[in-house]
CSV table of C-alpha atoms in Angstrom, one decimal:
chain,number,residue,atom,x,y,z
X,1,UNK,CA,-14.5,-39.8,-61.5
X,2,UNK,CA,-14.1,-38.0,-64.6
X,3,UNK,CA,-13.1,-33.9,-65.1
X,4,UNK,CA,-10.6,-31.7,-63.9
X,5,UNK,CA,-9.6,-31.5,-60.1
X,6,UNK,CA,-9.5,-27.7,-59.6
X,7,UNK,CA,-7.3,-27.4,-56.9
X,8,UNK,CA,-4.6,-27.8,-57.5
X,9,UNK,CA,-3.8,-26.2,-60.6
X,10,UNK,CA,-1.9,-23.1,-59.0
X,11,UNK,CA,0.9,-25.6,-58.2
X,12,UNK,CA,3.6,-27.6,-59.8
X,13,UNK,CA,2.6,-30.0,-62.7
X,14,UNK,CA,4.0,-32.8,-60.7
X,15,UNK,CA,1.8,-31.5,-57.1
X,16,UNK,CA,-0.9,-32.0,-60.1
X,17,UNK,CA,-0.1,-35.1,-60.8
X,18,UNK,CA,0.1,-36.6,-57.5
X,19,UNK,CA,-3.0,-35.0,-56.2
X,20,UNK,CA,-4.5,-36.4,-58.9
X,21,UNK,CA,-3.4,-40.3,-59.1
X,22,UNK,CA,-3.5,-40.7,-55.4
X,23,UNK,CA,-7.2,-39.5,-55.7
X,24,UNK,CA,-7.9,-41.9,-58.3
X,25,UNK,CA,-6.3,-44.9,-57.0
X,26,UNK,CA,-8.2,-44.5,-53.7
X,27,UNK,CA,-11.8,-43.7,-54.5
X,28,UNK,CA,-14.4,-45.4,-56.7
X,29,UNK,CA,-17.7,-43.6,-56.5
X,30,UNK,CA,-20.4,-45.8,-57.9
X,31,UNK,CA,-22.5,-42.1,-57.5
X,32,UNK,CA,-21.9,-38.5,-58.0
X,33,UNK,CA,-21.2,-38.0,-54.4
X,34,UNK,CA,-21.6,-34.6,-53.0
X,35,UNK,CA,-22.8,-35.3,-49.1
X,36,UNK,CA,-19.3,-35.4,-47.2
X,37,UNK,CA,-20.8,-33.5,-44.5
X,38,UNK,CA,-22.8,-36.1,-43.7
X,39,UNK,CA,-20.6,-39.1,-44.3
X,40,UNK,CA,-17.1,-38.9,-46.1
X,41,UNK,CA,-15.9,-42.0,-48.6
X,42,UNK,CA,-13.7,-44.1,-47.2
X,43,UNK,CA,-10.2,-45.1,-49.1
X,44,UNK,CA,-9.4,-48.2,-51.0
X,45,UNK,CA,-6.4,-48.5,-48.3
X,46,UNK,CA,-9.0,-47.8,-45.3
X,47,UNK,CA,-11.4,-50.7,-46.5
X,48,UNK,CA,-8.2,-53.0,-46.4
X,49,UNK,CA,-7.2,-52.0,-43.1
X,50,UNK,CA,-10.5,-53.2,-41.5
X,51,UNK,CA,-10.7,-55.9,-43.4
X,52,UNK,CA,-7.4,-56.7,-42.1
X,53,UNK,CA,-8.7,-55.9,-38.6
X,54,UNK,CA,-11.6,-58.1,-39.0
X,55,UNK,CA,-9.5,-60.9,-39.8
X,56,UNK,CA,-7.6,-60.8,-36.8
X,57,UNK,CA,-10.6,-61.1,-34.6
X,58,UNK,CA,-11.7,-63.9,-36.5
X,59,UNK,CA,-8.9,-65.4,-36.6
X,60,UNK,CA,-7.6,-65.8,-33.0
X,61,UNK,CA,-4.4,-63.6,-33.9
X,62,UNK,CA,-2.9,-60.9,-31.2
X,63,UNK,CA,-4.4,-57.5,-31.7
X,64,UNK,CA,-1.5,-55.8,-30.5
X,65,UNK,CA,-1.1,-54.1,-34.3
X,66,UNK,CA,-4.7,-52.6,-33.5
X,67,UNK,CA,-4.0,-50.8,-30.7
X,68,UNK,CA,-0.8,-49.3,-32.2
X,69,UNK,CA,-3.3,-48.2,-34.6
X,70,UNK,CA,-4.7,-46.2,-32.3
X,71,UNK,CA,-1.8,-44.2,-31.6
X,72,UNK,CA,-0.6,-43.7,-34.9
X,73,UNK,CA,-3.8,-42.3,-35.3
X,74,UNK,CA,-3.7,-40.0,-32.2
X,75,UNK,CA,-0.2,-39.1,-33.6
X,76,UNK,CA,-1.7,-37.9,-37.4
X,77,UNK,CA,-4.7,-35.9,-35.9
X,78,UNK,CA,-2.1,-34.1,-33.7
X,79,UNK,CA,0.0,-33.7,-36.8
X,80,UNK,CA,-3.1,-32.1,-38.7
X,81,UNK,CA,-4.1,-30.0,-35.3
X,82,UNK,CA,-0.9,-28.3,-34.8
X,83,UNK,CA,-0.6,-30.0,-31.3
X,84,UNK,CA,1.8,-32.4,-29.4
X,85,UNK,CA,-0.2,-35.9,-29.5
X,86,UNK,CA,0.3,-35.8,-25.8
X,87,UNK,CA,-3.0,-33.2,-25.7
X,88,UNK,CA,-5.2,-35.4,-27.8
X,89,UNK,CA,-7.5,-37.8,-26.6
X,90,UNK,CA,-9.2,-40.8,-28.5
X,91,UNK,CA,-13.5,-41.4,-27.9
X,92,UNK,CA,-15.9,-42.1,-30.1
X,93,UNK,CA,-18.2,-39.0,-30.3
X,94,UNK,CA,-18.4,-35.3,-29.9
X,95,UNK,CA,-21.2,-35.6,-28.1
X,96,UNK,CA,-19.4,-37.8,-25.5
X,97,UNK,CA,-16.4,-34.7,-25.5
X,98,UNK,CA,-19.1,-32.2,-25.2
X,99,UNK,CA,-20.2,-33.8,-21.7
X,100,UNK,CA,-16.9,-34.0,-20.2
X,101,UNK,CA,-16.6,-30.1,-20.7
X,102,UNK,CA,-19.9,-29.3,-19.5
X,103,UNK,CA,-19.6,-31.7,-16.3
X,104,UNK,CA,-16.1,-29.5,-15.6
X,105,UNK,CA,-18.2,-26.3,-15.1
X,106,UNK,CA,-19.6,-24.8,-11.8
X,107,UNK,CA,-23.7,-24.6,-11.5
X,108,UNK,CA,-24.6,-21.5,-12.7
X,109,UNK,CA,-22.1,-20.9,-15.1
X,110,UNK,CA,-22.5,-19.3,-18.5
X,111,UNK,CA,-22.2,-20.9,-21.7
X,112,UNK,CA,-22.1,-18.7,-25.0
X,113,UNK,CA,-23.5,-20.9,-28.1
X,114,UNK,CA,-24.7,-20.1,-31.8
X,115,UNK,CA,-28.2,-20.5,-32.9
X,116,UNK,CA,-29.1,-23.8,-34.7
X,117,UNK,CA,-24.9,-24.8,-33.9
X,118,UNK,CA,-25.1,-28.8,-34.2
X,119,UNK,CA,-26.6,-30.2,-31.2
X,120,UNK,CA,-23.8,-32.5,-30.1
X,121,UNK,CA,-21.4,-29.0,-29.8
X,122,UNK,CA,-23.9,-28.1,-27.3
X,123,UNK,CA,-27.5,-30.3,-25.6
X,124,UNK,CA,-25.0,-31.5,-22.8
X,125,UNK,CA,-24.4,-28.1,-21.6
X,126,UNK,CA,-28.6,-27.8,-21.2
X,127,UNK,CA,-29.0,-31.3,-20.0
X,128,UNK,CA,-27.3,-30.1,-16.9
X,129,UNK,CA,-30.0,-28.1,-16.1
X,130,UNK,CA,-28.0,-25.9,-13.6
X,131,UNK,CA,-26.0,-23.6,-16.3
X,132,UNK,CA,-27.3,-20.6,-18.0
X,133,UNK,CA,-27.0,-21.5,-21.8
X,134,UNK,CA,-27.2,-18.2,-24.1
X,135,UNK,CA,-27.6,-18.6,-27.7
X,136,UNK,CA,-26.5,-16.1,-30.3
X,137,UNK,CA,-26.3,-16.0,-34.3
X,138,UNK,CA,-23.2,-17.1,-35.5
X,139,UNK,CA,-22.8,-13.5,-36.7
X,140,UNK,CA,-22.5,-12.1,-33.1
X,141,UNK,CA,-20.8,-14.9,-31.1
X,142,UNK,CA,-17.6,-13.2,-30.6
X,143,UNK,CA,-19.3,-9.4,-29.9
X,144,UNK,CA,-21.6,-11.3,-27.3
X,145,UNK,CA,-18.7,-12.5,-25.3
X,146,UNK,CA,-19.0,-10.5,-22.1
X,147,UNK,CA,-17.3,-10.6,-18.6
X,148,UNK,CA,-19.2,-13.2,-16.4
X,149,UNK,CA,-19.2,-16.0,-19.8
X,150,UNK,CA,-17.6,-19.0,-18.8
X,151,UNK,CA,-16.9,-20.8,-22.4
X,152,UNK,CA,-17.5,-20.2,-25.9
X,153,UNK,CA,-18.8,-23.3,-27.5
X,154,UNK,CA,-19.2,-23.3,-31.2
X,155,UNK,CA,-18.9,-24.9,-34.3
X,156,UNK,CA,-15.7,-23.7,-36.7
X,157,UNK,CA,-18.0,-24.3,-40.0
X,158,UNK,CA,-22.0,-25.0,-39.3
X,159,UNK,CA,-22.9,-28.5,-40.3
X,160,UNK,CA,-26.3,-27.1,-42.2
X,161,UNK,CA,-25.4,-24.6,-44.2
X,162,UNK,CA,-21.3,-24.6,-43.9
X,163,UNK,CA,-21.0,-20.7,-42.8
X,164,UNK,CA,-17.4,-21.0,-41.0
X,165,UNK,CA,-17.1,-18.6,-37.4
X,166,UNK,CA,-15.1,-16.1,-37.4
X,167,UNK,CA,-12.5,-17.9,-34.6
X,168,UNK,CA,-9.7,-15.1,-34.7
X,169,UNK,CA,-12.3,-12.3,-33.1
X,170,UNK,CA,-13.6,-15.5,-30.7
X,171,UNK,CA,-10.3,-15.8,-29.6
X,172,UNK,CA,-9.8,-12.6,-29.0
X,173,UNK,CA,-13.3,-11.6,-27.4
X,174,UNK,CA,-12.7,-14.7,-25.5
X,175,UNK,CA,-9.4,-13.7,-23.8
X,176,UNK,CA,-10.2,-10.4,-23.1
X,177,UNK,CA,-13.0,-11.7,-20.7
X,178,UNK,CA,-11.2,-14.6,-19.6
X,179,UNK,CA,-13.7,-17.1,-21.3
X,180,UNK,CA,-12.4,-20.4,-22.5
X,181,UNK,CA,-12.9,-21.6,-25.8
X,182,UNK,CA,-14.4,-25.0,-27.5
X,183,UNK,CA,-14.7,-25.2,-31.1
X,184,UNK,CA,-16.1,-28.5,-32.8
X,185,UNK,CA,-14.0,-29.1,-35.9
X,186,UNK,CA,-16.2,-31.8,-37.6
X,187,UNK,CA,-17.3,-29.9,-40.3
X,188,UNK,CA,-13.3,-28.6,-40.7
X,189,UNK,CA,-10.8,-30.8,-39.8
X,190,UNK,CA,-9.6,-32.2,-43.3
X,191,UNK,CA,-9.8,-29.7,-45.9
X,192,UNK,CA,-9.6,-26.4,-43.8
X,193,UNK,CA,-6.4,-25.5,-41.2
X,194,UNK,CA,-7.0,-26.1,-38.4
X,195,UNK,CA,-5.0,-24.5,-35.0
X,196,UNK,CA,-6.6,-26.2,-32.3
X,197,UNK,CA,-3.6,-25.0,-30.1
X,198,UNK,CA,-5.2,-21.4,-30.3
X,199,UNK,CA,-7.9,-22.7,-28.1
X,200,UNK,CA,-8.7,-24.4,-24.8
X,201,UNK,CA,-10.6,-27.6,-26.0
X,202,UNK,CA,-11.3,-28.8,-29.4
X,203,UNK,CA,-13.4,-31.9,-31.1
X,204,UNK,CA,-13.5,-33.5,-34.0
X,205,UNK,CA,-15.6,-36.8,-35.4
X,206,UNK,CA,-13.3,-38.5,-38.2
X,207,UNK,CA,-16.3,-40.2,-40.5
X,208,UNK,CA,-16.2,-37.0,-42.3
X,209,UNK,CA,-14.0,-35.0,-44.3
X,210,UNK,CA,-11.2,-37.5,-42.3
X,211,UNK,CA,-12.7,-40.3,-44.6
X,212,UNK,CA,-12.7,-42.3,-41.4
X,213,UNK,CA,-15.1,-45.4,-40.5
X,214,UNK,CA,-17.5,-44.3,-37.7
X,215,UNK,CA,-16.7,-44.8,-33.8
X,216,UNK,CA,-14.0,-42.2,-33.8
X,217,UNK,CA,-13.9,-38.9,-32.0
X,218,UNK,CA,-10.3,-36.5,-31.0
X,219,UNK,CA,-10.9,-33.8,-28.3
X,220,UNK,CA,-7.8,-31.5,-27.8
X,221,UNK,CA,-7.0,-30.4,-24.1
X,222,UNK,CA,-4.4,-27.6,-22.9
X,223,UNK,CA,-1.2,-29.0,-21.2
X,224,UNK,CA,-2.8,-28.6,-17.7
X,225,UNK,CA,-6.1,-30.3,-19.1
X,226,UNK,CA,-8.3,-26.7,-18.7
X,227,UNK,CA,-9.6,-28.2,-15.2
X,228,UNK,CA,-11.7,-31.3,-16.6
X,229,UNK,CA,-12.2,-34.0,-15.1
X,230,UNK,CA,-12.0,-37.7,-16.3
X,231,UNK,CA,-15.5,-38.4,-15.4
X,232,UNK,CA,-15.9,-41.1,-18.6
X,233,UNK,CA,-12.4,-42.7,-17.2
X,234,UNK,CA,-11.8,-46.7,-17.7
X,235,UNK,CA,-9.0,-48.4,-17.6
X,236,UNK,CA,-7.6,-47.2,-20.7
X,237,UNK,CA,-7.5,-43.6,-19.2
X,238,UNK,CA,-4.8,-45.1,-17.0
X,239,UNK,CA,-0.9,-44.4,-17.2
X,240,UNK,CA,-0.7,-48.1,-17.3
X,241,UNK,CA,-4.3,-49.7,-19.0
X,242,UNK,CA,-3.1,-53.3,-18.6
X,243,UNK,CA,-2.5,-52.5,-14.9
X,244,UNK,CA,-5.5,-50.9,-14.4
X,245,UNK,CA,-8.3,-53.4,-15.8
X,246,UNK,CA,-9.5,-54.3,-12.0
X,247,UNK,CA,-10.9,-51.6,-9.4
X,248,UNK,CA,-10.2,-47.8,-9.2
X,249,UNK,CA,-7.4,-46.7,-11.7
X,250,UNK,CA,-4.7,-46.0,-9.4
X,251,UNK,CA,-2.5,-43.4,-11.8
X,252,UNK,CA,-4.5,-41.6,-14.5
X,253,UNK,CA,-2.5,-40.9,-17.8
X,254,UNK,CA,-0.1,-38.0,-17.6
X,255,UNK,CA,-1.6,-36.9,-20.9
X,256,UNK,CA,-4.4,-36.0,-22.4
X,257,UNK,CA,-5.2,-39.8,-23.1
X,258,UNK,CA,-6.7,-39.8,-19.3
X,259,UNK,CA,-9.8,-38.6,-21.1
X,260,UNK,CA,-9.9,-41.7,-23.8
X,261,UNK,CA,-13.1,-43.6,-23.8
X,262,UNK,CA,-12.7,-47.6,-24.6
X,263,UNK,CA,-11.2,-47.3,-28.0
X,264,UNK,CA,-13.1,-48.9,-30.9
X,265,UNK,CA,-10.4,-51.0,-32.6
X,266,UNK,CA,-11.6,-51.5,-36.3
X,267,UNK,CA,-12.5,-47.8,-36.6
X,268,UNK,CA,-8.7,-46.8,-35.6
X,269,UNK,CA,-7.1,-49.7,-38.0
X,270,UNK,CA,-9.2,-48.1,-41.1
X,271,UNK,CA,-9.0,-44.2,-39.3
X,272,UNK,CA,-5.3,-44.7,-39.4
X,273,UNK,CA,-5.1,-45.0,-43.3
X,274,UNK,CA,-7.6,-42.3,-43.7
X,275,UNK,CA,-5.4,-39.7,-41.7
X,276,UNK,CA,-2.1,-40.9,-43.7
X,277,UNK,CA,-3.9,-40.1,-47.0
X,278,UNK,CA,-5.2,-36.7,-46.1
X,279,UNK,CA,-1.4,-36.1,-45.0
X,280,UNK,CA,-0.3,-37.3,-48.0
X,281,UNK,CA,-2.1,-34.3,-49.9
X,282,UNK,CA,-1.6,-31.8,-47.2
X,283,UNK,CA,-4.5,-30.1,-45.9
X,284,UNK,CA,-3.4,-27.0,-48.1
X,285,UNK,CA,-4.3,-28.5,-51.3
X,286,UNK,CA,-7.1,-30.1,-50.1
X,287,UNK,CA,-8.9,-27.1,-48.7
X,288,UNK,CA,-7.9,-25.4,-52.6
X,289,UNK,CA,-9.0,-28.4,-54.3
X,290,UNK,CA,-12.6,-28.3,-52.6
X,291,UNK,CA,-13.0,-24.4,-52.0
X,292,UNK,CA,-13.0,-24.0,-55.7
X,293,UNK,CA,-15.3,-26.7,-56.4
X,294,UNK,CA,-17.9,-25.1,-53.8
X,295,UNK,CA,-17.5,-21.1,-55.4
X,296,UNK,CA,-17.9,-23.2,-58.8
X,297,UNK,CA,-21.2,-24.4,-57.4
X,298,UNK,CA,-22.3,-21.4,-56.2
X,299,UNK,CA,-21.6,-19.1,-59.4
X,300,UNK,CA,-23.6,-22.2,-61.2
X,301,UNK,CA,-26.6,-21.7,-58.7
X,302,UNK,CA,-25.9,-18.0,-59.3
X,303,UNK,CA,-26.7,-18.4,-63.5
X,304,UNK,CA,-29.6,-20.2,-62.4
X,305,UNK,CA,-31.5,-17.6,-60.6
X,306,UNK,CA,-30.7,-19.1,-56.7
X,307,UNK,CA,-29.1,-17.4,-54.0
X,308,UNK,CA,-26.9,-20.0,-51.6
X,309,UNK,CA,-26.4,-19.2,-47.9
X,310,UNK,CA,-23.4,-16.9,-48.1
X,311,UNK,CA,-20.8,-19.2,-46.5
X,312,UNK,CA,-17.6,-17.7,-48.2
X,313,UNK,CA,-14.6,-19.8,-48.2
X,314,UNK,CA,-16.6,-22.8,-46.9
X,315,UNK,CA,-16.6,-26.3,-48.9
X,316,UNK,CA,-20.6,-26.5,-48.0
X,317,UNK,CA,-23.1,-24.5,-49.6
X,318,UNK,CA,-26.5,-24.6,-48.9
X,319,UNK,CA,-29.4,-23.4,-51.5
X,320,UNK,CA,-32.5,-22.3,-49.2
X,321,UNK,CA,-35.4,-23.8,-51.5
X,322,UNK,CA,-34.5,-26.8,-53.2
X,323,UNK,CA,-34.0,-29.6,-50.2
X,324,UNK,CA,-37.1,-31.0,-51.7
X,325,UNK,CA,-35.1,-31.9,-54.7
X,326,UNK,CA,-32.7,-34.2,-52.9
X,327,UNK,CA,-34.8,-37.7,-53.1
X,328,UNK,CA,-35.0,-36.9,-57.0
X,329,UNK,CA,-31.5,-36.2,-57.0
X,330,UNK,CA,-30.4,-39.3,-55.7
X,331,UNK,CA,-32.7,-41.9,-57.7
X,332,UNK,CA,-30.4,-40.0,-60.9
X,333,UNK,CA,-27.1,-40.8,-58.9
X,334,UNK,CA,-26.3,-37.7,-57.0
X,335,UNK,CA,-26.0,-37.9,-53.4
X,336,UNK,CA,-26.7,-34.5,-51.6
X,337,UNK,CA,-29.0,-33.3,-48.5
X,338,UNK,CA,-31.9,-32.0,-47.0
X,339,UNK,CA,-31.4,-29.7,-44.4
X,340,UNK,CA,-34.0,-27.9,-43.3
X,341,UNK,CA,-35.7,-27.4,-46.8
X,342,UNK,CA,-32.4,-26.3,-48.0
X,343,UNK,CA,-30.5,-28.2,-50.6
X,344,UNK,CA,-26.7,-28.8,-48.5
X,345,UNK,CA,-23.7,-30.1,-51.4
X,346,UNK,CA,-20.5,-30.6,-49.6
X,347,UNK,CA,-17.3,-30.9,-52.1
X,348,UNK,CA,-14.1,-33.1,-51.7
X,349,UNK,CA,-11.0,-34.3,-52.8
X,350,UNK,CA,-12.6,-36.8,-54.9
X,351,UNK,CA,-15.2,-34.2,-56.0
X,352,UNK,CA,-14.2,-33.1,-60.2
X,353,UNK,CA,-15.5,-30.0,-62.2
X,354,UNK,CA,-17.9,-33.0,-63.6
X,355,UNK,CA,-19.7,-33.4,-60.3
X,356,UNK,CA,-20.5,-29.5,-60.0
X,357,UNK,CA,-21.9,-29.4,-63.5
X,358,UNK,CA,-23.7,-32.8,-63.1
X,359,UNK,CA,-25.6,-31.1,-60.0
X,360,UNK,CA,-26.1,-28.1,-62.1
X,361,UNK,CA,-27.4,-29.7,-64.6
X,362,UNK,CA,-29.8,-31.9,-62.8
X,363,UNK,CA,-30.7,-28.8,-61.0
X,364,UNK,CA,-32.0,-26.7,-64.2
């Protein structure tokens, strides 16, 4: 991981400094890695954590630290979402979130989407096969709000090509026709702010730019739950879960965790490590650090004569044209994607000037 970390140069030598160590004593790329999109690294403290958690198992020792893992976790994704913990809720997939909103909705209800949006954000609302789906560009989604749409579903930065919604007019076009609001923040939560209190329902995987293991999802709920209903409930939806492992849960969960799915313990002992690290370097610096790695990309592409999806102020950028390049890429060390044809490089905290000018490079 050689070269400069970009930024955070605007700050404080010692911000520098920090930002810089605590990078380094986490990560230990055997690659030029540039595909956080699809999966981010995970942290020398995270790999200890499940390896911890695997030892308990094998072991015969109580789990009780595990679950408290989850909670600590649910308690640091709040933290980063700007909401009490008490409206998060802990599964283990978008997807999975997605269903429990759509299942909430009356038959023939309308359901505003953006065109080629990520299809866990929104197949379950067409799988029920009684709502009318309408699908926009991304461009339009908040001028296409109109009085009859029930929810706004869409994706705060598009997984292929990283262009980030314009969530302030969504919101707004939203209210004024008494829509609701679901935005998936897969593709956001760790490097850009997020506000998930300005809308009714959010998600979020963590194997991204959360640098989480797999098996983790958060879905955000208002204070009166936005009229869902716990159809996934088990017994840990309950107020009490160890009162509640036999028949009908008597007393769901006064909070938001009455929508937890059966928690996968490993992924929350590693998750929780992950989320303490990206708190550690604050979501501010982060989203500097990676922003200018991306516009560095993009001027590169630029010099060479390619024109990148304009996505501006997104850590994704996507060259339409050169996704054929990606299997040549990697056998020379540099881990990007194909999506649709187009050539998708996703920049991180452990990302360095290097990186950029390595893809260039390898590019020309």
């Amino acid at each position: 991981m050689d070269g400069q970390f970009p930024g955070t140069q605007s700050g404080p030598m010692e911000t520098r400094e920090t930002f810089d160590s605590l990078v380094r004593a986490e990560f230990r790329p055997k690659s030029t890695y540039l595909n956080t999109a699809s999966n981010g690294l995970l942290p020398a403290r995270t790999v200890t954590a499940l390896q911890e958690a695997a030892l308990l198992r094998a072991e015969g020792r109580p789990l009780t630290p595990l679950y408290e893992d989850v909670e600590a976790s649910r308690a640091a994704f709040a933290r980063l979402a700007g909401v009490p913990a008490t409206r998060v809720a802990a599964g283990a997939s978008v997807a999975a979130h997605t269903g429990v909103i759509a299942a909430s909705l009356p038959a023939g209800a309308e359901v505003l989407t953006a065109e080629d949006d990520f299809t866990s954000v929104s197949n379950p609302f067409h799988v029920r096969g009684d709502l009318k789906v309408r699908t926009v560009p991304l461009e339009r989604i908040a001028e296409s709000v109109r009085p009859g749409t029930a929810l706004v579903a869409v994706s705060a930065a598009q997984s292929a090509d990283g262009r980030i919604a314009d969530l302030p007019a969504l919101r707004e076009a939203a209210r004024a026709h008494g829509a609701r609001t679901y935005v998936d923040f897969s593709q956001a939560a760790g490097w850009l702010p997020m506000d998930a209190g300005a809308y009714d329902f959010t998600a979020s995987v963590s194997f991204k730019w959360l640098l989480g293991p797999h098996g983790a999802a958060f879905l955000t709920v208002p204070e009166d739950f936005g009229g869902l209903s716990p159809v996934l409930a088990g017994w840990v939806a309950a107020e009490r879960p160890w009162d509640s492992c036999y028949g009908p849960v008597a007393e769901l969960a006064h909070s938001a965790r009455r929508f937890d799915l059966t928690h996968a313990l490993f992924t929350f002992a590693g998750l929780r490590r992950s989320l303490e690290l990206v708190e550690e370097l604050g979501v501010p610096a982060i989203h500097a650090h990676d922003v200018a790695l991306a516009d560095r990309f993009r001027a590169g592409l630029a010099d060479l004569g390619h024109e990148p999806v304009a996505a501006p102020g997104s850590a994704i950028v996507s060259a339409p044209g050169l996704g054929s390049r990606q299997g040549k890429l990697s056998e020379a060390g540099i881990e990007v994607s194909d999506r649709a044809g187009n050539l998708r490089a996703a920049f991180h905290l452990y990302n360095t000037d290097a990186d950029v000018d390595r893809l260039l490079a390898a590019l020309a």
